[in-house]
Coordinates of C-alpha atoms in Angstrom, one line a residue:
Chain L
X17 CA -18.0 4.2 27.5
X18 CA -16.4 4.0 23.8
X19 CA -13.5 6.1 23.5
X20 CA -12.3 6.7 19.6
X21 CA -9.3 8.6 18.3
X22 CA -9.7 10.4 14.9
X23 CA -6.8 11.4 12.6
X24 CA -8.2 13.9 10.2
X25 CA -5.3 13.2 7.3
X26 CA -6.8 15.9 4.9
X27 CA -10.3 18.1 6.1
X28 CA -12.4 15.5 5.0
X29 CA -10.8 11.9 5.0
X30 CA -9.4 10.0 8.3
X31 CA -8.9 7.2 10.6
X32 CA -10.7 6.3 13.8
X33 CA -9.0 3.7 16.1
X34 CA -10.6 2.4 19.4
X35 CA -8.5 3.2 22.1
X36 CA -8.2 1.4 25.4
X37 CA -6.7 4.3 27.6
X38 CA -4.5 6.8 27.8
X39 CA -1.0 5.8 28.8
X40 CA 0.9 9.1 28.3
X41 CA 0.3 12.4 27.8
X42 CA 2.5 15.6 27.9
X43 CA 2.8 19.3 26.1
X44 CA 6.7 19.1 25.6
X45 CA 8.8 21.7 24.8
X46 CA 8.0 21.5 20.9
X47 CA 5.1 19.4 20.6
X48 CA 2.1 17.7 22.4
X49 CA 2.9 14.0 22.9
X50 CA 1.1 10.7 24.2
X51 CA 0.5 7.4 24.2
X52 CA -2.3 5.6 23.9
X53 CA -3.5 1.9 24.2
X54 CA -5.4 1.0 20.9
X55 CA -7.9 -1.6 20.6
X56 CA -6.3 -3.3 17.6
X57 CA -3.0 -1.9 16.8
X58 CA -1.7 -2.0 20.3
X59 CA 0.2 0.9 21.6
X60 CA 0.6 4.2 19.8
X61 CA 2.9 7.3 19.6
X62 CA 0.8 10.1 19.0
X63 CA 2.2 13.6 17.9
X64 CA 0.1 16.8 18.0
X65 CA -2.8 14.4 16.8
X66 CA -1.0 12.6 14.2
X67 CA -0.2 8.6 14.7
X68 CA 3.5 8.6 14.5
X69 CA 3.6 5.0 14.8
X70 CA 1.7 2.3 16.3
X71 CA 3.5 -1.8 17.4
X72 CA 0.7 -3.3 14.6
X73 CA 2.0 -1.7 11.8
X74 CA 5.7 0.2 12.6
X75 CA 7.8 -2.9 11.4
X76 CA 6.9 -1.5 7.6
X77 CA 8.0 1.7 8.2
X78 CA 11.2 0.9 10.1
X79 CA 12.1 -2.1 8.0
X80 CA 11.7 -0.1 5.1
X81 CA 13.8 3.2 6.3
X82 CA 16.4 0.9 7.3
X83 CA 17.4 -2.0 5.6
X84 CA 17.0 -0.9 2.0
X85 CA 20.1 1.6 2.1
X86 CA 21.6 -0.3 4.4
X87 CA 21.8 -3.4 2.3
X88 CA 22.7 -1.5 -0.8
X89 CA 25.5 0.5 1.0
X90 CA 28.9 -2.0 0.6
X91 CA 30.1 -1.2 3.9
X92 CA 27.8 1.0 6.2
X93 CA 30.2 1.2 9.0
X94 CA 28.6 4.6 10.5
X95 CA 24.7 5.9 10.7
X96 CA 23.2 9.2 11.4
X97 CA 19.7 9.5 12.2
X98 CA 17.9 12.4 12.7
X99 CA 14.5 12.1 14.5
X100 CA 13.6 8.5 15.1
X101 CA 12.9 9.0 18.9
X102 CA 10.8 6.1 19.3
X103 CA 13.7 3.9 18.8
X104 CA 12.4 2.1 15.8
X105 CA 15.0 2.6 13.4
X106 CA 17.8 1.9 15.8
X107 CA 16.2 -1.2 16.8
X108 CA 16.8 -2.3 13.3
X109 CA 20.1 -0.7 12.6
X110 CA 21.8 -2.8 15.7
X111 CA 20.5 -5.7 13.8
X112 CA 23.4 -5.7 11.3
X113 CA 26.3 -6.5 12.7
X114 CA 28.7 -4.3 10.5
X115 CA 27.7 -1.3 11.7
X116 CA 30.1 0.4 14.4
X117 CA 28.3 3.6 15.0
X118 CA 24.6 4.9 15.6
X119 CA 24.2 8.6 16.2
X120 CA 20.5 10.0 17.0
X121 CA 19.6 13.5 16.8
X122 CA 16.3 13.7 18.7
X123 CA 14.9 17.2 19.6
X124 CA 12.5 16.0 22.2
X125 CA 13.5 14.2 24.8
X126 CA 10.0 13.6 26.0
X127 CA 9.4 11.4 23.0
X128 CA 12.5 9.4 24.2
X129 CA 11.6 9.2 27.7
X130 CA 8.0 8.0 27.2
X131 CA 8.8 5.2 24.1
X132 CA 11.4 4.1 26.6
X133 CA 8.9 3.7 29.1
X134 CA 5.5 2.4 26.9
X135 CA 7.3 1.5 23.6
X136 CA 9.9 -1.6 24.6
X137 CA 9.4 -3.0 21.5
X138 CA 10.6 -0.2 19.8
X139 CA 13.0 1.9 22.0
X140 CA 14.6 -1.3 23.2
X141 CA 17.8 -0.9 21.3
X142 CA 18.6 2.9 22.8
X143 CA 20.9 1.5 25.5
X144 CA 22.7 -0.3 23.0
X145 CA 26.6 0.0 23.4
X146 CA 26.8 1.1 19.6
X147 CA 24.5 4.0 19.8
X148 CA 24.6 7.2 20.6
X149 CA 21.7 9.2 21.5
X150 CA 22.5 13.5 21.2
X151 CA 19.2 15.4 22.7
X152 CA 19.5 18.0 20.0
X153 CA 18.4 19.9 16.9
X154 CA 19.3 18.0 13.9
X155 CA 19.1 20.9 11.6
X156 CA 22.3 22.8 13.2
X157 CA 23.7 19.0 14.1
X158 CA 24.1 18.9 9.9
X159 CA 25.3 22.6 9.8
X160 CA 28.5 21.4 11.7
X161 CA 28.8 18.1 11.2
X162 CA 31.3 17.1 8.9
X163 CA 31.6 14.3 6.0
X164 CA 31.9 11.2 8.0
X165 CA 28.6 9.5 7.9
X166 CA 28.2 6.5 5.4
X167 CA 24.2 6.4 5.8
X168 CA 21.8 9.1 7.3
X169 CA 18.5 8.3 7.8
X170 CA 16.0 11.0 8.3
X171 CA 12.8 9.7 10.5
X172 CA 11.0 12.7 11.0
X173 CA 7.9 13.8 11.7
X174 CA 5.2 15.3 9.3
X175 CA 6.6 18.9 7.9
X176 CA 4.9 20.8 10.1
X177 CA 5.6 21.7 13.6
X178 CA 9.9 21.1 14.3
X179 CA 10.3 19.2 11.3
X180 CA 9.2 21.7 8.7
X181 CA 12.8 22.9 8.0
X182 CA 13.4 19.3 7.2
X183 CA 12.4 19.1 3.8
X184 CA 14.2 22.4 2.3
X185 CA 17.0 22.9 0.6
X186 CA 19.5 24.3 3.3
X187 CA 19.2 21.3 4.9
X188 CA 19.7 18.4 2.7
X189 CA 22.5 20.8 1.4
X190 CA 24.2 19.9 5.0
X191 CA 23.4 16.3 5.0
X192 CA 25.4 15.9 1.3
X193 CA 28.1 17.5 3.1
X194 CA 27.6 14.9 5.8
X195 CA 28.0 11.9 3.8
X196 CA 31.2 10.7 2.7
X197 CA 32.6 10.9 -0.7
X198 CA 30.2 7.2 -1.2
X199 CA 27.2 7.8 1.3
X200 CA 23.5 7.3 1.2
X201 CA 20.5 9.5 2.4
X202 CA 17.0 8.3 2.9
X203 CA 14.2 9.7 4.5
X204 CA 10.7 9.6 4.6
X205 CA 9.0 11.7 2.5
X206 CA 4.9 11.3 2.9
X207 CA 1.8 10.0 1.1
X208 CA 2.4 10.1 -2.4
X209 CA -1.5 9.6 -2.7
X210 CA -2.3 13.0 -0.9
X211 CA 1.4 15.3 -0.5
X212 CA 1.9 15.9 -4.4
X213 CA 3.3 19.1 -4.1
X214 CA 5.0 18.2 -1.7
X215 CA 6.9 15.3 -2.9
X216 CA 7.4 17.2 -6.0
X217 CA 9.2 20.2 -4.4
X218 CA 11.4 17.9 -2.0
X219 CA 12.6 15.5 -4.6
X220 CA 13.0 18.4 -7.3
X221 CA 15.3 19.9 -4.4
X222 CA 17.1 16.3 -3.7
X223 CA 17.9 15.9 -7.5
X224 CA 19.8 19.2 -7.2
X225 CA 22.1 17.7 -4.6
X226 CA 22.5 14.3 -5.1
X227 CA 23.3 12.5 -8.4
X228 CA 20.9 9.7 -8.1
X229 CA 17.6 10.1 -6.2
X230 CA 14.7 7.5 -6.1
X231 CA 11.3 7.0 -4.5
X232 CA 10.1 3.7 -2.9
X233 CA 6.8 3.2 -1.4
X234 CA 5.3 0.5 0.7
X235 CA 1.5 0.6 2.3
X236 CA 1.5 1.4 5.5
X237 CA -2.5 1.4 7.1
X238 CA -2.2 4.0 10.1
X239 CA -0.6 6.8 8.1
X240 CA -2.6 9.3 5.3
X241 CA -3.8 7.1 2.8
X242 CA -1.9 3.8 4.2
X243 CA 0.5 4.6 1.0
X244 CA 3.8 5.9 2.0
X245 CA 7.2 7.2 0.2
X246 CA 10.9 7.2 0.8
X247 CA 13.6 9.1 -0.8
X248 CA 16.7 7.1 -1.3
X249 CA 19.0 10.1 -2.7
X250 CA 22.7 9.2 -2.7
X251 CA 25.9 10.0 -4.2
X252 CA 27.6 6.9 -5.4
X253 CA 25.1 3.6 -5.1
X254 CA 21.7 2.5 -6.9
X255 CA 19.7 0.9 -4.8
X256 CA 18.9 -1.7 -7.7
X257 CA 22.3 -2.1 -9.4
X258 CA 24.3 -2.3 -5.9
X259 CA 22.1 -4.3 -3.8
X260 CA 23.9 -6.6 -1.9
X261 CA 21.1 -9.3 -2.8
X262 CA 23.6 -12.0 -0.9
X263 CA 23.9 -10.1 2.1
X264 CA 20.1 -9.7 2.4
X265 CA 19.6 -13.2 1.7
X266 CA 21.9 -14.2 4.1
X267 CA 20.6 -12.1 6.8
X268 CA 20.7 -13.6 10.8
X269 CA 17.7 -11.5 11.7
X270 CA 14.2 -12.4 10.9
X271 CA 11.6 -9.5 9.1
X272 CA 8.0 -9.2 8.8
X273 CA 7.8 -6.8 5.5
X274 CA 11.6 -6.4 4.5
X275 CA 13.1 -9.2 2.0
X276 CA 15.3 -9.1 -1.1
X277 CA 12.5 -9.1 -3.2
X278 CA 10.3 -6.2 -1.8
X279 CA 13.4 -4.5 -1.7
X280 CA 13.5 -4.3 -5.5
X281 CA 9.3 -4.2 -6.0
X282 CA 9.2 -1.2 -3.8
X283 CA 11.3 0.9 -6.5
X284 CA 9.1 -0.4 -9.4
X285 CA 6.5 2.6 -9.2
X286 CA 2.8 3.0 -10.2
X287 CA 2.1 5.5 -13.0
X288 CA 1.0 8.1 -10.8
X289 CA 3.8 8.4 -8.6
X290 CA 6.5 8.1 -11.6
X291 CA 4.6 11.3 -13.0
X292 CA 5.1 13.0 -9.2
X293 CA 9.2 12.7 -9.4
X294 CA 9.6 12.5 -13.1
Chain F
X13 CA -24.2 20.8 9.6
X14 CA -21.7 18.1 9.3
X15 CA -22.0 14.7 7.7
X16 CA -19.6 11.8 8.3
X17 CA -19.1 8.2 6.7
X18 CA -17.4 5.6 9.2
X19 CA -16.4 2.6 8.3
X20 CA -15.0 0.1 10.9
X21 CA -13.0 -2.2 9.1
X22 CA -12.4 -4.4 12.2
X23 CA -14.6 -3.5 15.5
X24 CA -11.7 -1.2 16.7
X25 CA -10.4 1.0 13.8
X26 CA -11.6 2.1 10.7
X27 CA -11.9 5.3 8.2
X28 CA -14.0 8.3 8.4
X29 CA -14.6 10.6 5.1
X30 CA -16.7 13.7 5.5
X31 CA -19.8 13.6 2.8
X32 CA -21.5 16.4 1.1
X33 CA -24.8 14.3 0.4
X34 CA -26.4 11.3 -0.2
X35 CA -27.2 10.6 -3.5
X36 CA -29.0 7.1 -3.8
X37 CA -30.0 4.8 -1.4
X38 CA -32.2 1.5 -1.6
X39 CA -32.5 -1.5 0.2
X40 CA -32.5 -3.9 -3.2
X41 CA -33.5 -7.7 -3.3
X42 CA -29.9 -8.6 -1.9
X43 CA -28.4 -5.5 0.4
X44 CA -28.2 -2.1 0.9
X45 CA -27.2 0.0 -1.9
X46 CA -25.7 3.8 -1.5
X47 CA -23.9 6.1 -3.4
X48 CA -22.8 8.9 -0.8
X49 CA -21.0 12.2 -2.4
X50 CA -17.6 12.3 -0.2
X51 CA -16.0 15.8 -0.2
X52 CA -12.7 14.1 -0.5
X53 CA -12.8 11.2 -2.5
X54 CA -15.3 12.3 -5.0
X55 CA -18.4 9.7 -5.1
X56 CA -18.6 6.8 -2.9
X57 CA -20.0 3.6 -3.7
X58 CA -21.4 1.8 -0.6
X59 CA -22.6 -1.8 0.1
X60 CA -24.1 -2.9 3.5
X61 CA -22.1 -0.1 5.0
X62 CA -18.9 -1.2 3.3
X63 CA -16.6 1.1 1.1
X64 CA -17.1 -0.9 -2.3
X65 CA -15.1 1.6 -4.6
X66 CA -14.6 5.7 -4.3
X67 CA -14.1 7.7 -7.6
X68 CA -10.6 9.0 -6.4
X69 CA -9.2 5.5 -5.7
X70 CA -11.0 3.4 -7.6
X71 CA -8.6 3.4 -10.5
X72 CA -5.6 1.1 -8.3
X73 CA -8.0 -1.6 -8.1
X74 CA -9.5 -1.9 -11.2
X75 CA -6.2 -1.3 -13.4
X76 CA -4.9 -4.0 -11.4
X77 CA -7.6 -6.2 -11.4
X78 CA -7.6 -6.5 -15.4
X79 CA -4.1 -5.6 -16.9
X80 CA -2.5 -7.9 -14.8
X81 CA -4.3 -11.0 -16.5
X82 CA -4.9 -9.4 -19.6
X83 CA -1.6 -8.6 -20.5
X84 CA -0.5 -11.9 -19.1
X85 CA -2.7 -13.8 -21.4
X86 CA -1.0 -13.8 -25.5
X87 CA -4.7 -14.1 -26.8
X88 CA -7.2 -12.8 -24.5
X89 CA -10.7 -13.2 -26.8
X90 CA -13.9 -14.2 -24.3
X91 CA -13.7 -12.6 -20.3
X92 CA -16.3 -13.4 -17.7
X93 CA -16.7 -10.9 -15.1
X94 CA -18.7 -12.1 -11.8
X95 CA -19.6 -8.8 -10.1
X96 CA -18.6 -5.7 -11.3
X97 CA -22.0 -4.0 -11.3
X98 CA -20.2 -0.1 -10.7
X99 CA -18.7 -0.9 -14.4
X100 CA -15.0 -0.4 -13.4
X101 CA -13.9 -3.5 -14.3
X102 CA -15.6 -3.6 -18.0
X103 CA -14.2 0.0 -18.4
X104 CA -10.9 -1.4 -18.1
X105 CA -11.4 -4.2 -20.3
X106 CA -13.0 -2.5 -23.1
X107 CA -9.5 -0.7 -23.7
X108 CA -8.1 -4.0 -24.8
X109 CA -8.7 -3.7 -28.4
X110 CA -8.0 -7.8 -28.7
X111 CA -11.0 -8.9 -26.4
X112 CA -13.4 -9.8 -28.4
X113 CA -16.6 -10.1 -26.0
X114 CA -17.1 -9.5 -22.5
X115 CA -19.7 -10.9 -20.6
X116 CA -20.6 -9.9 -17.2
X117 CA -22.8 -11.6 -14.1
X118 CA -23.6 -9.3 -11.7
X119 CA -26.8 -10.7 -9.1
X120 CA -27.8 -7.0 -7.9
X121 CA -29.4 -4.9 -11.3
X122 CA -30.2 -2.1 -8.3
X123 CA -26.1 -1.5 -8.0
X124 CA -25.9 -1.6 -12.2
X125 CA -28.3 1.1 -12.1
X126 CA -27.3 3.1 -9.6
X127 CA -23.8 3.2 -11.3
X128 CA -25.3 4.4 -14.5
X129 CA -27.0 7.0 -12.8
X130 CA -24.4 8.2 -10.3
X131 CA -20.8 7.0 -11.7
X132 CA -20.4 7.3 -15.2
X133 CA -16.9 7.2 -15.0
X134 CA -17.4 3.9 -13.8
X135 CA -20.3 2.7 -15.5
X136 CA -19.5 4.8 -19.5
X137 CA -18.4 1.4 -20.9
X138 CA -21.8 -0.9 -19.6
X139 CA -23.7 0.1 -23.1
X140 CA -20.2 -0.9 -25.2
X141 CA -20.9 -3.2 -28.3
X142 CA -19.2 -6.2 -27.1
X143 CA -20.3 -6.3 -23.7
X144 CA -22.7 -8.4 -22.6
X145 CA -24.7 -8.2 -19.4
X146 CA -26.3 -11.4 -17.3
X147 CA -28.5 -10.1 -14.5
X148 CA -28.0 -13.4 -11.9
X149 CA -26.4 -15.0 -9.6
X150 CA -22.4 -16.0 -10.7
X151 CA -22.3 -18.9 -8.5
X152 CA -25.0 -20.1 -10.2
X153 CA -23.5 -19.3 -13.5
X154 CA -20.4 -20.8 -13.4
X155 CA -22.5 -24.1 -12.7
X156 CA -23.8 -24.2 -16.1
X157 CA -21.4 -22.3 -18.3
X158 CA -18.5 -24.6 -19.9
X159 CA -15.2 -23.8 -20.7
X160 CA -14.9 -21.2 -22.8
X161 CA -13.5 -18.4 -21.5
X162 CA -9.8 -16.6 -21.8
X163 CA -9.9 -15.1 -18.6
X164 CA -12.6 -14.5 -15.6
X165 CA -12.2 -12.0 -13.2
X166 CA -14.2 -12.3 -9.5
X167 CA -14.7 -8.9 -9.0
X168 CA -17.0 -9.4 -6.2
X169 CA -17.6 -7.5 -2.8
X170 CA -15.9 -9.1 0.6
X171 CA -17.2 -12.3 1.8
X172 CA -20.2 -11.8 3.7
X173 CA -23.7 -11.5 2.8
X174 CA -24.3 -12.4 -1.3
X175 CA -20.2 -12.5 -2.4
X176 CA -19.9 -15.9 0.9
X177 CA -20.0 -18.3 -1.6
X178 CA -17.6 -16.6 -4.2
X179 CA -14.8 -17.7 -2.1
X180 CA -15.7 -21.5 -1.9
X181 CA -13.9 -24.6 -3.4
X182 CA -17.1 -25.7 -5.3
X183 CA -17.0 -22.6 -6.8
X184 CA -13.6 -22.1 -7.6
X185 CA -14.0 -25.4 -8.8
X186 CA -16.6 -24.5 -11.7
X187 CA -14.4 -21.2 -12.0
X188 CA -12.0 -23.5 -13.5
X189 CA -13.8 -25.7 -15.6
X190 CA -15.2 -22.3 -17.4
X191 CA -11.9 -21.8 -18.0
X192 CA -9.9 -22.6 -21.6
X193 CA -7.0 -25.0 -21.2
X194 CA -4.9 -22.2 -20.9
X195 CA -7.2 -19.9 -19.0
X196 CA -7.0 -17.5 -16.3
X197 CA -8.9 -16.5 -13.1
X198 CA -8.1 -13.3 -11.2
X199 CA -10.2 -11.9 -7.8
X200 CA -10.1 -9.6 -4.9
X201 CA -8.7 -11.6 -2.3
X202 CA -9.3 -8.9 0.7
X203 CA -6.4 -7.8 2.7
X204 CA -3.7 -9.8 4.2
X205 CA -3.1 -7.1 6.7
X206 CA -5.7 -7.8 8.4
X207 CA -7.9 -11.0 7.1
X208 CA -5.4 -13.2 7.0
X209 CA -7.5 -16.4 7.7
X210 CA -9.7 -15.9 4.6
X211 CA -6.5 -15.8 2.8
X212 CA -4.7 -18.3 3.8
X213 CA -7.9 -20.7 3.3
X214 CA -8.7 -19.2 -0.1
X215 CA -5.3 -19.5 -1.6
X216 CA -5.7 -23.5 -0.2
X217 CA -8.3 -23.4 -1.9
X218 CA -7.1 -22.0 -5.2
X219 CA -3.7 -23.9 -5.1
X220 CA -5.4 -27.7 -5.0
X221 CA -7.3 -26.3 -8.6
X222 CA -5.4 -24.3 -10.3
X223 CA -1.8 -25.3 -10.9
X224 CA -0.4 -22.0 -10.8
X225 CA -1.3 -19.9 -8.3
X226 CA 0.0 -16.1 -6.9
X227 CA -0.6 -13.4 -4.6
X228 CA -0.3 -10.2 -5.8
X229 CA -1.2 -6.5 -3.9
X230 CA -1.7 -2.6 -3.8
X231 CA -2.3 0.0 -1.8
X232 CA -6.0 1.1 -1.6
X233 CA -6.6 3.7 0.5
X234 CA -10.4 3.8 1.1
X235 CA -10.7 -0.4 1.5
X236 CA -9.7 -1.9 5.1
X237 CA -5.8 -1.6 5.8
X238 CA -5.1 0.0 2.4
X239 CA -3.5 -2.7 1.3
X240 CA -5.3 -5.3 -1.1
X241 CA -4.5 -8.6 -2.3
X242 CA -5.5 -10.2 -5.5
X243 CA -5.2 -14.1 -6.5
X244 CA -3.8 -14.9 -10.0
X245 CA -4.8 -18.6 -10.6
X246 CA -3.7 -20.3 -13.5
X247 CA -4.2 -23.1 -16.0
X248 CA -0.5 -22.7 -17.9
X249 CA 0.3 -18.8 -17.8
X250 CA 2.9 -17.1 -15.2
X251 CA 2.1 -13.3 -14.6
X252 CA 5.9 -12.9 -15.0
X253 CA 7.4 -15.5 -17.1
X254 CA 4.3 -14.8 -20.0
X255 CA 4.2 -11.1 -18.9
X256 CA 3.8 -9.4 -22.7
X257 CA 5.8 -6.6 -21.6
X258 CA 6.1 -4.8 -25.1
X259 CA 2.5 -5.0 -25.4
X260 CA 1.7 -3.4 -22.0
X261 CA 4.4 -0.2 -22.9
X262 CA 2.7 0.2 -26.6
X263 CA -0.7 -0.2 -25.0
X264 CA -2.8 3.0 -26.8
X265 CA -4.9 3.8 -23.2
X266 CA -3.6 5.8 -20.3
X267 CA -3.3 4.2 -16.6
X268 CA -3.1 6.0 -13.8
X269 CA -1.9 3.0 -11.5
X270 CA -0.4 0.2 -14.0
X271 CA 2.5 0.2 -16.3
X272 CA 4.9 -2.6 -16.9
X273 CA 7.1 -2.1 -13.6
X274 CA 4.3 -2.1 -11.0
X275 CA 2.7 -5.6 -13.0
X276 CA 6.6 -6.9 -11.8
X277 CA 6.7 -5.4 -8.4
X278 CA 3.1 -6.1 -7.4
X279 CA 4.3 -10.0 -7.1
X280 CA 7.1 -9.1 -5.3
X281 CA 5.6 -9.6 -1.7
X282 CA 6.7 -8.4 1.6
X283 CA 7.8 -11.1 4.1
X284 CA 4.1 -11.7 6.0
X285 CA 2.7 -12.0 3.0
X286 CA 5.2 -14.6 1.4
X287 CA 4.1 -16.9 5.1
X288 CA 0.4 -16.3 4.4
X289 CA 0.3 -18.1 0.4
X290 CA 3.2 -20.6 1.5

């Protein structure tokens, strides 16, 4: 018996991935999560049907959310993240040795638990003396949180489901107010290829808030379209101009996509997607 | 009723696209030949089963597949195209008012006509003035020709079947004696996501020829991994160093995918790719 998983990404366009067996599979409290062993792109976190992240190709995605504000920050000495509950992003926060302090807003502990369990690649860093895991709702976490957060990195899910409050203007109102007076916000924000409108709404809010806001992009082949963006919106730094190109460079912690040069070539957009946040 | 298109671009993962209707299909002298109407991705060019170029994507690889050399080379006159037969490719290049003649070898006249029936937003240019089309085989071609082209582009389908010997040293070989002393040879190069032992042999390959020799990529959602690699192989020009930037931002035609920031960042390669071309 073949067993196949489909991702519909828009009605009529999709992936199919062979899939070995199940591993995990709950209806949590907000969402239906599980785990399942792929054929080619090992394991695989899998949110009400949508490939959250799988061990082939997450090292983009977290490499990318990660170390590009982190090496243009000047002295990133405490991180918020909200979402994130496979433990990717921590994984390669811990890597740099400045930061003091990693906070996690997850909503679903479920997502926690099981990555914990079938993820060790990813959630391996979640005992790590540094972080801090809250099981919570990031939205009110921002509404009474106060400026003291020199990066926030927002690793949600799609906006649907919990997450859809994520991309309005409330919210990223409340993560400015986060960040100190110097302090950088990125977040995933979609396929560029497919979400126009909604790339263009969320970065035509960001722009309202922050003083500098740019999209990066890098492929990534499980998610819609296997072309993905990132909002780097932040109140002081350019992402270009204060790169700390030595520090990256001089890095102790080896990378499979991140480098001082993709770091720059990720801002330098196609046509298309300069037209979408022009 | 409902209709779907799978791909597998590896035995255990692939794409699915929904289609309205098949429009042509023919089993010509060399492989099967399809062009399927997707409801998603507009019409779909198919070659032994194989994606070969959608109308909604089509325009990442074929912007980058010609601007990159073209705007590279000061004096681009004579181009050789081997493959091509949707017309993409010659579309682009007819936009360049400074190329004088373009000549193209496609081996399958069954995928030229099918384009010209089925794409013309592919195919519009294939009746242009100073293009010139060889029905036969490019291997073949390259053989006999001499040097006397500016730039030849192997726009040719993946290794297998017809395109196996496109990616051999005897060819690459002739490749480069067709060349001017200061010519240029661009091609697909397939993706280094996932066939990374066909890369890592080609650009071998390529790198005891040509004395200059770089990877470049893009995101392409309908071909295997959505990310694409293309070799730039060169007698004398670097794709950054000769880069005519102020010609590529006065350039009179629109692009949808190039301008003179993604010709920059698509050399700027992600760490596994960097290993691969080392």
């Amino acid at each position: 018996m073949e067993m196949w998983f489909y991702e519909k990404h828009i009605p009529g366009a999709g992936i199919c991935l062979k899939i070995k067996k199940t591993l995990y599979s709950k209806k949590s409290k907000y969402q239906e999560v599980q785990i399942l062993e792929t054929e080619e792109f090992g394991r695989m976190l899998v949110i009400d049907g949508m490939v959250m992240t799988t061990e082939r190709d997450e090292f983009i995605y977290h490499e990318m959310l990660v170390h590009v504000p982190i090496f243009t920050h000047p002295n990133p000495e405490n991180i918020l993240v909200i979402g994130g509950g496979d433990g990717g992003t921590v994984r390669e926060l811990v890597e740099h040795r400045d930061i003091k302090k990693i906070t996690m807003v997850e909503i679903d502990k479920d997502v926690i638990d099981a990555s914990k369990k079938f993820l060790p690649g990813l959630s391996g860093q979640l005992n790590n003396p540094r972080f801090k895991l809250i099981i919570g709702d990031g939205i009110k976490y921002v509404k009474s949180s106060t400026g003291k957060f020199d990066v926030i990195i927002l690793d949600s899910s799609d906006p649907v489901g919990p997450a859809k409050e994520l991309f309005s203007r409330d919210f990223f109102k409340n993560v400015y107010r986060c960040l100190k007076p110097d302090g950088i916000l990125v977040a995933q924000t979609e396929t560029p290829f497919m979400d126009k409108e909604v790339i263009k709404k969320t970065y035509k809010i960001l722009k309202k808030i922050f003083p500098l806001v740019k999209l990066y992009f890098a492929p990534i082949p499980t998610y819609p379209s296997g072309m993905w963006s990132f909002a780097f919106a932040s109140k002081k730094y350019d992402p270009l101009v204060n790169f700390d190109i030595e520090r990256a460079m001089d890095k102790k912690f080896p990378t499979k996509y991140y480098n001082e040069d993709v770091h720059r070539g990720a801002f330098m957009l196609p046509e298309f997607m300069k037209r979408l946040v022009r």
